[in-house]
Amino acid sequence: MRQTPLLAAAPTKERPELAGGLRLKLEALQVTGSFKARGAINALFAAPPDRLRRGVVTASGGNHGLAVAYAGWAAEVPATIFLPRSVAAEKIAKLDAWGASVVMAGEIWDDSNRAALQHAESEGLAYIHPFADADVIAGQGTIALEILDQAPDLDTLLVSIGGGGLISGISIAARALKPSIRIIGVEPVGAPTLHDSLRAGRLVELTSLDTAAVTLAPRRSEPVNFAIVREAVERIVLVEDAEMRSAAHWLWREIGVATELSGAAAVAALLSGHYQMMAGERVCAVVCGAGTDGIG
């Protein structure tokens, strides 16, 4: 795990009005290419050795699987990763390179997760949940510790949401250090999992998903994440796939960072105007994952 840069988004040719107050937390430069390495490493190394004896298993849209594979490689623990069939081929190749066993199961993460849980129980393997595990959430929270050490004057954090592990960890850590900080979540229009849950006042399961940002697209979050988000997140804004793609192109042209669609979601909220910075506001957008599907 590495400390990632916090970069001022300046100078920029396009949208120069954002440059004065916007910083980018480049988790796309984290080991394995996303923030997920933090939670997976923390969870695996916090587990009792006897729990890991037979190996670990998880289900992933890609990034958490890479992180668990990396952590397993580092700890010399066999890792089995269940993936939906929508995962990009480049991520499957990376999993193979880290020595993980890959199982394709179902069309979406929820399908893969059911298969992973059954496999873990039948084979006696430790299971690491991608967003509802306390150690995973704590690991993701180290992002906020770094951000507020690097820029303690920040007013607002923009954070993408899949299942809710990233925003849960960041919210707990950031609000502990700076209670006044605002946390804004960002989800795809086609996978408004926690947005719709907050609106309903209860955890809901989506009947359908319609986004190419597969790492932001579970049908359902979990009670622990819902409770944290309801308590600590001011609101959730929704972005279209086209807006994430446009933001990914902006990040590539202006910053030189290649992100997947989900990695550009927080920046998309700004560029699209779904979140509008106030005069003098100091905002950090978490660029959470690397990839080429956003700029392809």
Short mmCIF file of N, CA and C in Angstrom, two decimals, residues 151-291:
data_model
loop_
_atom_site.label_atom_id
_atom_site.label_comp_id
_atom_site.label_asym_id
_atom_site.label_seq_id
_atom_site.Cartn_x
_atom_site.Cartn_y
_atom_site.Cartn_z
N ALA A 151 -4.07 18.20 3.04
CA ALA A 151 -4.82 19.44 2.81
C ALA A 151 -5.86 19.62 3.91
N PRO A 152 -5.43 20.04 5.09
CA PRO A 152 -6.37 20.16 6.22
C PRO A 152 -7.43 21.24 6.05
N ASP A 153 -7.26 22.11 5.05
CA ASP A 153 -8.22 23.21 4.87
C ASP A 153 -9.41 22.84 4.00
N LEU A 154 -9.54 21.59 3.60
CA LEU A 154 -10.62 21.19 2.70
C LEU A 154 -12.00 21.37 3.35
N ASP A 155 -12.97 21.70 2.51
CA ASP A 155 -14.35 21.85 2.96
C ASP A 155 -15.22 20.64 2.61
N THR A 156 -14.93 20.00 1.47
CA THR A 156 -15.84 19.00 0.92
C THR A 156 -15.06 17.87 0.27
N LEU A 157 -15.56 16.64 0.46
CA LEU A 157 -15.01 15.47 -0.22
C LEU A 157 -16.09 14.89 -1.13
N LEU A 158 -15.72 14.65 -2.39
CA LEU A 158 -16.60 13.99 -3.35
C LEU A 158 -16.11 12.56 -3.54
N VAL A 159 -16.99 11.60 -3.28
CA VAL A 159 -16.59 10.19 -3.22
C VAL A 159 -17.58 9.33 -3.99
N SER A 160 -17.07 8.50 -4.90
CA SER A 160 -17.95 7.59 -5.64
C SER A 160 -18.43 6.46 -4.73
N ILE A 161 -19.57 5.88 -5.11
CA ILE A 161 -20.19 4.82 -4.31
C ILE A 161 -20.53 3.64 -5.19
N GLY A 162 -20.07 2.46 -4.78
CA GLY A 162 -20.53 1.21 -5.35
C GLY A 162 -21.40 0.54 -4.29
N GLY A 163 -20.78 -0.32 -3.49
CA GLY A 163 -21.49 -0.89 -2.35
C GLY A 163 -21.51 0.03 -1.15
N GLY A 164 -20.50 0.90 -1.05
CA GLY A 164 -20.46 1.86 0.04
C GLY A 164 -19.28 1.74 0.97
N GLY A 165 -18.35 0.83 0.69
CA GLY A 165 -17.20 0.66 1.59
C GLY A 165 -16.27 1.86 1.58
N LEU A 166 -16.01 2.42 0.39
CA LEU A 166 -15.11 3.57 0.29
C LEU A 166 -15.67 4.77 1.02
N ILE A 167 -16.91 5.13 0.74
CA ILE A 167 -17.47 6.31 1.38
C ILE A 167 -17.71 6.08 2.86
N SER A 168 -17.95 4.84 3.27
CA SER A 168 -18.10 4.54 4.71
C SER A 168 -16.80 4.81 5.45
N GLY A 169 -15.70 4.26 4.94
CA GLY A 169 -14.42 4.46 5.60
C GLY A 169 -13.99 5.91 5.60
N ILE A 170 -14.12 6.56 4.46
CA ILE A 170 -13.74 7.98 4.37
C ILE A 170 -14.58 8.83 5.29
N SER A 171 -15.88 8.58 5.35
CA SER A 171 -16.77 9.38 6.18
C SER A 171 -16.41 9.27 7.66
N ILE A 172 -16.20 8.05 8.13
CA ILE A 172 -15.88 7.85 9.55
C ILE A 172 -14.59 8.57 9.91
N ALA A 173 -13.54 8.38 9.10
CA ALA A 173 -12.25 8.97 9.42
C ALA A 173 -12.26 10.48 9.26
N ALA A 174 -12.85 10.97 8.18
CA ALA A 174 -12.84 12.41 7.93
C ALA A 174 -13.66 13.17 8.97
N ARG A 175 -14.83 12.65 9.31
CA ARG A 175 -15.67 13.35 10.29
C ARG A 175 -15.07 13.28 11.69
N ALA A 176 -14.29 12.23 11.98
CA ALA A 176 -13.60 12.16 13.28
C ALA A 176 -12.53 13.24 13.39
N LEU A 177 -11.82 13.48 12.28
CA LEU A 177 -10.76 14.48 12.29
C LEU A 177 -11.29 15.88 12.11
N LYS A 178 -12.34 16.03 11.31
CA LYS A 178 -12.86 17.35 10.98
C LYS A 178 -14.39 17.26 10.89
N PRO A 179 -15.08 17.43 12.00
CA PRO A 179 -16.54 17.23 12.00
C PRO A 179 -17.30 18.13 11.02
N SER A 180 -16.71 19.27 10.65
CA SER A 180 -17.42 20.19 9.76
C SER A 180 -17.33 19.81 8.29
N ILE A 181 -16.51 18.85 7.94
CA ILE A 181 -16.31 18.53 6.53
C ILE A 181 -17.57 17.94 5.93
N ARG A 182 -17.83 18.28 4.68
CA ARG A 182 -19.01 17.79 3.97
C ARG A 182 -18.59 16.58 3.12
N ILE A 183 -19.41 15.54 3.15
CA ILE A 183 -19.18 14.34 2.35
C ILE A 183 -20.33 14.23 1.34
N ILE A 184 -19.97 14.22 0.06
CA ILE A 184 -20.96 14.10 -1.01
C ILE A 184 -20.68 12.80 -1.76
N GLY A 185 -21.68 11.95 -1.87
CA GLY A 185 -21.54 10.70 -2.59
C GLY A 185 -21.93 10.85 -4.05
N VAL A 186 -21.39 9.97 -4.89
CA VAL A 186 -21.68 10.00 -6.33
C VAL A 186 -21.96 8.57 -6.79
N GLU A 187 -23.12 8.36 -7.40
CA GLU A 187 -23.49 7.06 -7.95
C GLU A 187 -23.91 7.21 -9.42
N PRO A 188 -23.85 6.13 -10.19
CA PRO A 188 -24.39 6.18 -11.55
C PRO A 188 -25.91 6.28 -11.55
N VAL A 189 -26.44 6.98 -12.54
CA VAL A 189 -27.89 7.02 -12.72
C VAL A 189 -28.44 5.59 -12.86
N GLY A 190 -27.68 4.72 -13.50
CA GLY A 190 -28.14 3.36 -13.75
C GLY A 190 -27.93 2.40 -12.60
N ALA A 191 -27.37 2.87 -11.47
CA ALA A 191 -27.17 2.01 -10.29
C ALA A 191 -27.23 2.86 -9.02
N PRO A 192 -28.39 3.48 -8.74
CA PRO A 192 -28.52 4.40 -7.61
C PRO A 192 -28.80 3.68 -6.29
N THR A 193 -27.95 2.74 -5.94
CA THR A 193 -28.24 1.81 -4.84
C THR A 193 -28.49 2.52 -3.52
N LEU A 194 -27.54 3.33 -3.09
CA LEU A 194 -27.71 4.01 -1.80
C LEU A 194 -28.53 5.29 -1.94
N HIS A 195 -28.50 5.92 -3.08
CA HIS A 195 -29.36 7.09 -3.33
C HIS A 195 -30.82 6.70 -3.10
N ASP A 196 -31.25 5.60 -3.71
CA ASP A 196 -32.64 5.18 -3.57
C ASP A 196 -32.94 4.67 -2.17
N SER A 197 -31.93 4.07 -1.51
CA SER A 197 -32.12 3.62 -0.14
C SER A 197 -32.35 4.80 0.80
N LEU A 198 -31.55 5.86 0.64
CA LEU A 198 -31.75 7.04 1.47
C LEU A 198 -33.12 7.66 1.22
N ARG A 199 -33.52 7.72 -0.03
CA ARG A 199 -34.82 8.30 -0.36
C ARG A 199 -35.96 7.49 0.25
N ALA A 200 -35.78 6.16 0.28
CA ALA A 200 -36.82 5.29 0.84
C ALA A 200 -36.77 5.22 2.35
N GLY A 201 -35.62 5.62 2.95
CA GLY A 201 -35.47 5.53 4.39
C GLY A 201 -35.17 4.13 4.88
N ARG A 202 -34.80 3.26 3.97
CA ARG A 202 -34.47 1.87 4.31
C ARG A 202 -33.58 1.31 3.20
N LEU A 203 -32.92 0.22 3.49
CA LEU A 203 -32.07 -0.42 2.50
C LEU A 203 -32.95 -1.08 1.43
N VAL A 204 -32.73 -0.71 0.17
CA VAL A 204 -33.52 -1.28 -0.91
C VAL A 204 -32.63 -2.07 -1.86
N GLU A 205 -33.23 -2.98 -2.60
CA GLU A 205 -32.53 -3.73 -3.64
C GLU A 205 -33.07 -3.30 -4.99
N LEU A 206 -32.17 -2.88 -5.87
CA LEU A 206 -32.59 -2.42 -7.19
C LEU A 206 -33.12 -3.59 -8.01
N THR A 207 -34.15 -3.33 -8.79
CA THR A 207 -34.70 -4.38 -9.64
C THR A 207 -33.90 -4.56 -10.92
N SER A 208 -33.15 -3.51 -11.31
CA SER A 208 -32.35 -3.60 -12.53
C SER A 208 -31.16 -2.66 -12.43
N LEU A 209 -30.15 -2.93 -13.25
CA LEU A 209 -28.95 -2.10 -13.32
C LEU A 209 -28.73 -1.72 -14.78
N ASP A 210 -28.27 -0.49 -15.00
CA ASP A 210 -28.06 -0.03 -16.37
C ASP A 210 -26.89 0.95 -16.41
N THR A 211 -25.69 0.43 -16.21
CA THR A 211 -24.48 1.25 -16.28
C THR A 211 -23.30 0.39 -16.72
N ALA A 212 -22.39 1.02 -17.45
CA ALA A 212 -21.16 0.33 -17.83
C ALA A 212 -20.12 0.41 -16.72
N ALA A 213 -20.37 1.19 -15.69
CA ALA A 213 -19.44 1.31 -14.56
C ALA A 213 -19.72 0.16 -13.59
N VAL A 214 -19.28 -1.04 -13.96
CA VAL A 214 -19.69 -2.24 -13.23
C VAL A 214 -19.16 -2.28 -11.81
N THR A 215 -18.07 -1.57 -11.52
CA THR A 215 -17.56 -1.58 -10.15
C THR A 215 -18.39 -0.67 -9.23
N LEU A 216 -19.36 0.04 -9.79
CA LEU A 216 -20.26 0.87 -8.98
C LEU A 216 -21.68 0.34 -9.03
N ALA A 217 -21.85 -0.96 -9.24
CA ALA A 217 -23.19 -1.43 -9.57
C ALA A 217 -23.63 -2.70 -8.86
N PRO A 218 -23.68 -2.72 -7.53
CA PRO A 218 -24.39 -3.81 -6.87
C PRO A 218 -25.88 -3.49 -6.81
N ARG A 219 -26.71 -4.51 -6.80
CA ARG A 219 -28.14 -4.27 -6.64
C ARG A 219 -28.48 -3.76 -5.24
N ARG A 220 -27.65 -4.14 -4.27
CA ARG A 220 -27.98 -3.84 -2.87
C ARG A 220 -26.71 -3.57 -2.09
N SER A 221 -26.76 -2.61 -1.19
CA SER A 221 -25.67 -2.39 -0.25
C SER A 221 -25.91 -3.28 0.97
N GLU A 222 -25.32 -2.93 2.10
CA GLU A 222 -25.51 -3.70 3.32
C GLU A 222 -25.87 -2.77 4.48
N PRO A 223 -26.49 -3.29 5.53
CA PRO A 223 -26.94 -2.42 6.62
C PRO A 223 -25.86 -1.54 7.23
N VAL A 224 -24.64 -2.08 7.39
CA VAL A 224 -23.58 -1.28 8.01
C VAL A 224 -23.25 -0.07 7.16
N ASN A 225 -23.18 -0.24 5.84
CA ASN A 225 -22.86 0.87 4.95
C ASN A 225 -24.01 1.87 4.90
N PHE A 226 -25.23 1.37 4.83
CA PHE A 226 -26.40 2.26 4.81
C PHE A 226 -26.45 3.13 6.05
N ALA A 227 -26.19 2.52 7.21
CA ALA A 227 -26.24 3.28 8.46
C ALA A 227 -25.18 4.39 8.49
N ILE A 228 -23.97 4.08 8.03
CA ILE A 228 -22.90 5.09 8.02
C ILE A 228 -23.22 6.21 7.04
N VAL A 229 -23.67 5.84 5.85
CA VAL A 229 -23.99 6.85 4.84
C VAL A 229 -25.14 7.74 5.30
N ARG A 230 -26.15 7.14 5.88
CA ARG A 230 -27.30 7.93 6.35
C ARG A 230 -26.87 8.92 7.43
N GLU A 231 -25.90 8.55 8.25
CA GLU A 231 -25.45 9.41 9.34
C GLU A 231 -24.48 10.48 8.87
N ALA A 232 -23.56 10.14 7.96
CA ALA A 232 -22.41 11.00 7.71
C ALA A 232 -22.38 11.68 6.34
N VAL A 233 -23.15 11.19 5.37
CA VAL A 233 -23.09 11.73 4.01
C VAL A 233 -24.21 12.75 3.83
N GLU A 234 -23.83 13.92 3.37
CA GLU A 234 -24.82 15.00 3.22
C GLU A 234 -25.86 14.68 2.16
N ARG A 235 -25.40 14.22 1.00
CA ARG A 235 -26.31 13.82 -0.07
C ARG A 235 -25.55 13.01 -1.12
N ILE A 236 -26.32 12.39 -2.01
CA ILE A 236 -25.75 11.62 -3.10
C ILE A 236 -26.26 12.20 -4.41
N VAL A 237 -25.34 12.48 -5.33
CA VAL A 237 -25.72 12.95 -6.65
C VAL A 237 -25.52 11.82 -7.65
N LEU A 238 -26.27 11.87 -8.74
CA LEU A 238 -26.23 10.82 -9.75
C LEU A 238 -25.62 11.35 -11.04
N VAL A 239 -24.79 10.54 -11.67
CA VAL A 239 -24.15 10.92 -12.93
C VAL A 239 -24.41 9.87 -14.00
N GLU A 240 -24.54 10.34 -15.23
CA GLU A 240 -24.73 9.45 -16.38
C GLU A 240 -23.40 8.81 -16.78
N ASP A 241 -23.48 7.67 -17.45
CA ASP A 241 -22.27 7.04 -17.97
C ASP A 241 -21.52 7.99 -18.90
N ALA A 242 -22.25 8.71 -19.74
CA ALA A 242 -21.61 9.65 -20.66
C ALA A 242 -20.86 10.74 -19.91
N GLU A 243 -21.37 11.15 -18.77
CA GLU A 243 -20.70 12.18 -17.96
C GLU A 243 -19.44 11.62 -17.31
N MET A 244 -19.48 10.37 -16.87
CA MET A 244 -18.26 9.74 -16.35
C MET A 244 -17.21 9.59 -17.45
N ARG A 245 -17.65 9.24 -18.66
CA ARG A 245 -16.71 9.09 -19.77
C ARG A 245 -16.09 10.44 -20.13
N SER A 246 -16.90 11.48 -20.14
CA SER A 246 -16.38 12.81 -20.42
C SER A 246 -15.38 13.24 -19.35
N ALA A 247 -15.67 12.93 -18.10
CA ALA A 247 -14.74 13.27 -17.01
C ALA A 247 -13.44 12.48 -17.12
N ALA A 248 -13.54 11.22 -17.53
CA ALA A 248 -12.33 10.41 -17.72
C ALA A 248 -11.46 11.00 -18.82
N HIS A 249 -12.07 11.45 -19.89
CA HIS A 249 -11.30 12.09 -20.96
C HIS A 249 -10.65 13.38 -20.46
N TRP A 250 -11.37 14.15 -19.64
CA TRP A 250 -10.82 15.39 -19.07
C TRP A 250 -9.61 15.07 -18.17
N LEU A 251 -9.74 14.05 -17.36
CA LEU A 251 -8.62 13.66 -16.50
C LEU A 251 -7.40 13.23 -17.32
N TRP A 252 -7.66 12.55 -18.43
CA TRP A 252 -6.55 12.12 -19.28
C TRP A 252 -5.90 13.31 -19.98
N ARG A 253 -6.70 14.20 -20.53
CA ARG A 253 -6.15 15.34 -21.26
C ARG A 253 -5.46 16.33 -20.33
N GLU A 254 -6.10 16.62 -19.19
CA GLU A 254 -5.62 17.70 -18.33
C GLU A 254 -4.64 17.25 -17.25
N ILE A 255 -4.82 16.03 -16.75
CA ILE A 255 -4.02 15.56 -15.61
C ILE A 255 -3.05 14.46 -16.02
N GLY A 256 -3.34 13.77 -17.13
CA GLY A 256 -2.47 12.68 -17.57
C GLY A 256 -2.69 11.39 -16.81
N VAL A 257 -3.91 11.21 -16.26
CA VAL A 257 -4.24 10.01 -15.50
C VAL A 257 -5.35 9.26 -16.23
N ALA A 258 -5.15 7.97 -16.48
CA ALA A 258 -6.14 7.15 -17.15
C ALA A 258 -7.01 6.45 -16.11
N THR A 259 -8.31 6.68 -16.16
CA THR A 259 -9.21 6.10 -15.18
C THR A 259 -10.29 5.27 -15.88
N GLU A 260 -10.80 4.30 -15.13
CA GLU A 260 -12.00 3.62 -15.58
C GLU A 260 -13.18 4.55 -15.34
N LEU A 261 -14.35 4.17 -15.82
CA LEU A 261 -15.53 5.03 -15.66
C LEU A 261 -15.77 5.37 -14.20
N SER A 262 -15.74 4.36 -13.34
CA SER A 262 -16.03 4.60 -11.92
C SER A 262 -14.98 5.50 -11.29
N GLY A 263 -13.74 5.43 -11.76
CA GLY A 263 -12.69 6.28 -11.22
C GLY A 263 -12.90 7.74 -11.48
N ALA A 264 -13.69 8.05 -12.52
CA ALA A 264 -13.96 9.43 -12.88
C ALA A 264 -15.29 9.94 -12.34
N ALA A 265 -16.01 9.12 -11.59
CA ALA A 265 -17.37 9.49 -11.17
C ALA A 265 -17.40 10.76 -10.32
N ALA A 266 -16.48 10.88 -9.36
CA ALA A 266 -16.49 12.06 -8.49
C ALA A 266 -16.21 13.33 -9.27
N VAL A 267 -15.27 13.26 -10.22
CA VAL A 267 -14.98 14.42 -11.06
C VAL A 267 -16.16 14.71 -11.98
N ALA A 268 -16.84 13.68 -12.45
CA ALA A 268 -18.01 13.86 -13.31
C ALA A 268 -19.10 14.67 -12.61
N ALA A 269 -19.24 14.49 -11.31
CA ALA A 269 -20.25 15.26 -10.58
C ALA A 269 -19.98 16.76 -10.68
N LEU A 270 -18.71 17.13 -10.68
CA LEU A 270 -18.32 18.54 -10.81
C LEU A 270 -18.46 19.05 -12.24
N LEU A 271 -17.88 18.31 -13.18
CA LEU A 271 -17.86 18.77 -14.57
C LEU A 271 -19.27 18.87 -15.15
N SER A 272 -20.15 17.99 -14.71
CA SER A 272 -21.53 17.98 -15.21
C SER A 272 -22.41 19.03 -14.55
N GLY A 273 -21.96 19.57 -13.42
CA GLY A 273 -22.76 20.54 -12.68
C GLY A 273 -23.75 19.93 -11.71
N HIS A 274 -23.74 18.60 -11.58
CA HIS A 274 -24.64 17.98 -10.59
C HIS A 274 -24.21 18.36 -9.17
N TYR A 275 -22.92 18.61 -9.00
CA TYR A 275 -22.45 19.26 -7.78
C TYR A 275 -21.75 20.54 -8.18
N GLN A 276 -22.18 21.65 -7.63
CA GLN A 276 -21.62 22.95 -7.99
C GLN A 276 -20.83 23.52 -6.81
N MET A 277 -19.57 23.80 -7.07
CA MET A 277 -18.71 24.39 -6.04
C MET A 277 -19.16 25.82 -5.74
N MET A 278 -19.19 26.16 -4.47
CA MET A 278 -19.47 27.52 -4.06
C MET A 278 -18.20 28.36 -4.17
N ALA A 279 -18.36 29.67 -4.19
CA ALA A 279 -17.21 30.57 -4.26
C ALA A 279 -16.30 30.32 -3.05
N GLY A 280 -15.04 30.07 -3.31
CA GLY A 280 -14.07 29.86 -2.24
C GLY A 280 -14.06 28.47 -1.64
N GLU A 281 -14.95 27.59 -2.10
CA GLU A 281 -15.01 26.23 -1.55
C GLU A 281 -13.80 25.42 -1.98
N ARG A 282 -13.26 24.63 -1.05
CA ARG A 282 -12.11 23.78 -1.31
C ARG A 282 -12.57 22.33 -1.33
N VAL A 283 -12.50 21.73 -2.50
CA VAL A 283 -13.09 20.41 -2.74
C VAL A 283 -12.01 19.42 -3.13
N CYS A 284 -12.14 18.20 -2.62
CA CYS A 284 -11.30 17.09 -3.06
C CYS A 284 -12.18 16.02 -3.69
N ALA A 285 -11.89 15.65 -4.93
CA ALA A 285 -12.55 14.54 -5.59
C ALA A 285 -11.63 13.33 -5.56
N VAL A 286 -12.13 12.20 -5.09
CA VAL A 286 -11.34 10.98 -5.03
C VAL A 286 -11.40 10.27 -6.38
N VAL A 287 -10.26 10.19 -7.06
CA VAL A 287 -10.15 9.49 -8.33
C VAL A 287 -9.79 8.05 -7.98
N CYS A 288 -10.80 7.17 -7.92
CA CYS A 288 -10.65 5.94 -7.15
C CYS A 288 -10.07 4.76 -7.89
N GLY A 289 -10.02 4.79 -9.24
CA GLY A 289 -9.53 3.60 -9.92
C GLY A 289 -8.98 3.87 -11.31
N ALA A 290 -7.90 3.20 -11.64
CA ALA A 290 -7.28 3.32 -12.96
C ALA A 290 -7.94 2.38 -13.96
N GLY A 291 -7.74 2.65 -15.22
CA GLY A 291 -8.24 1.78 -16.27
C GLY A 291 -8.27 2.50 -17.59
#
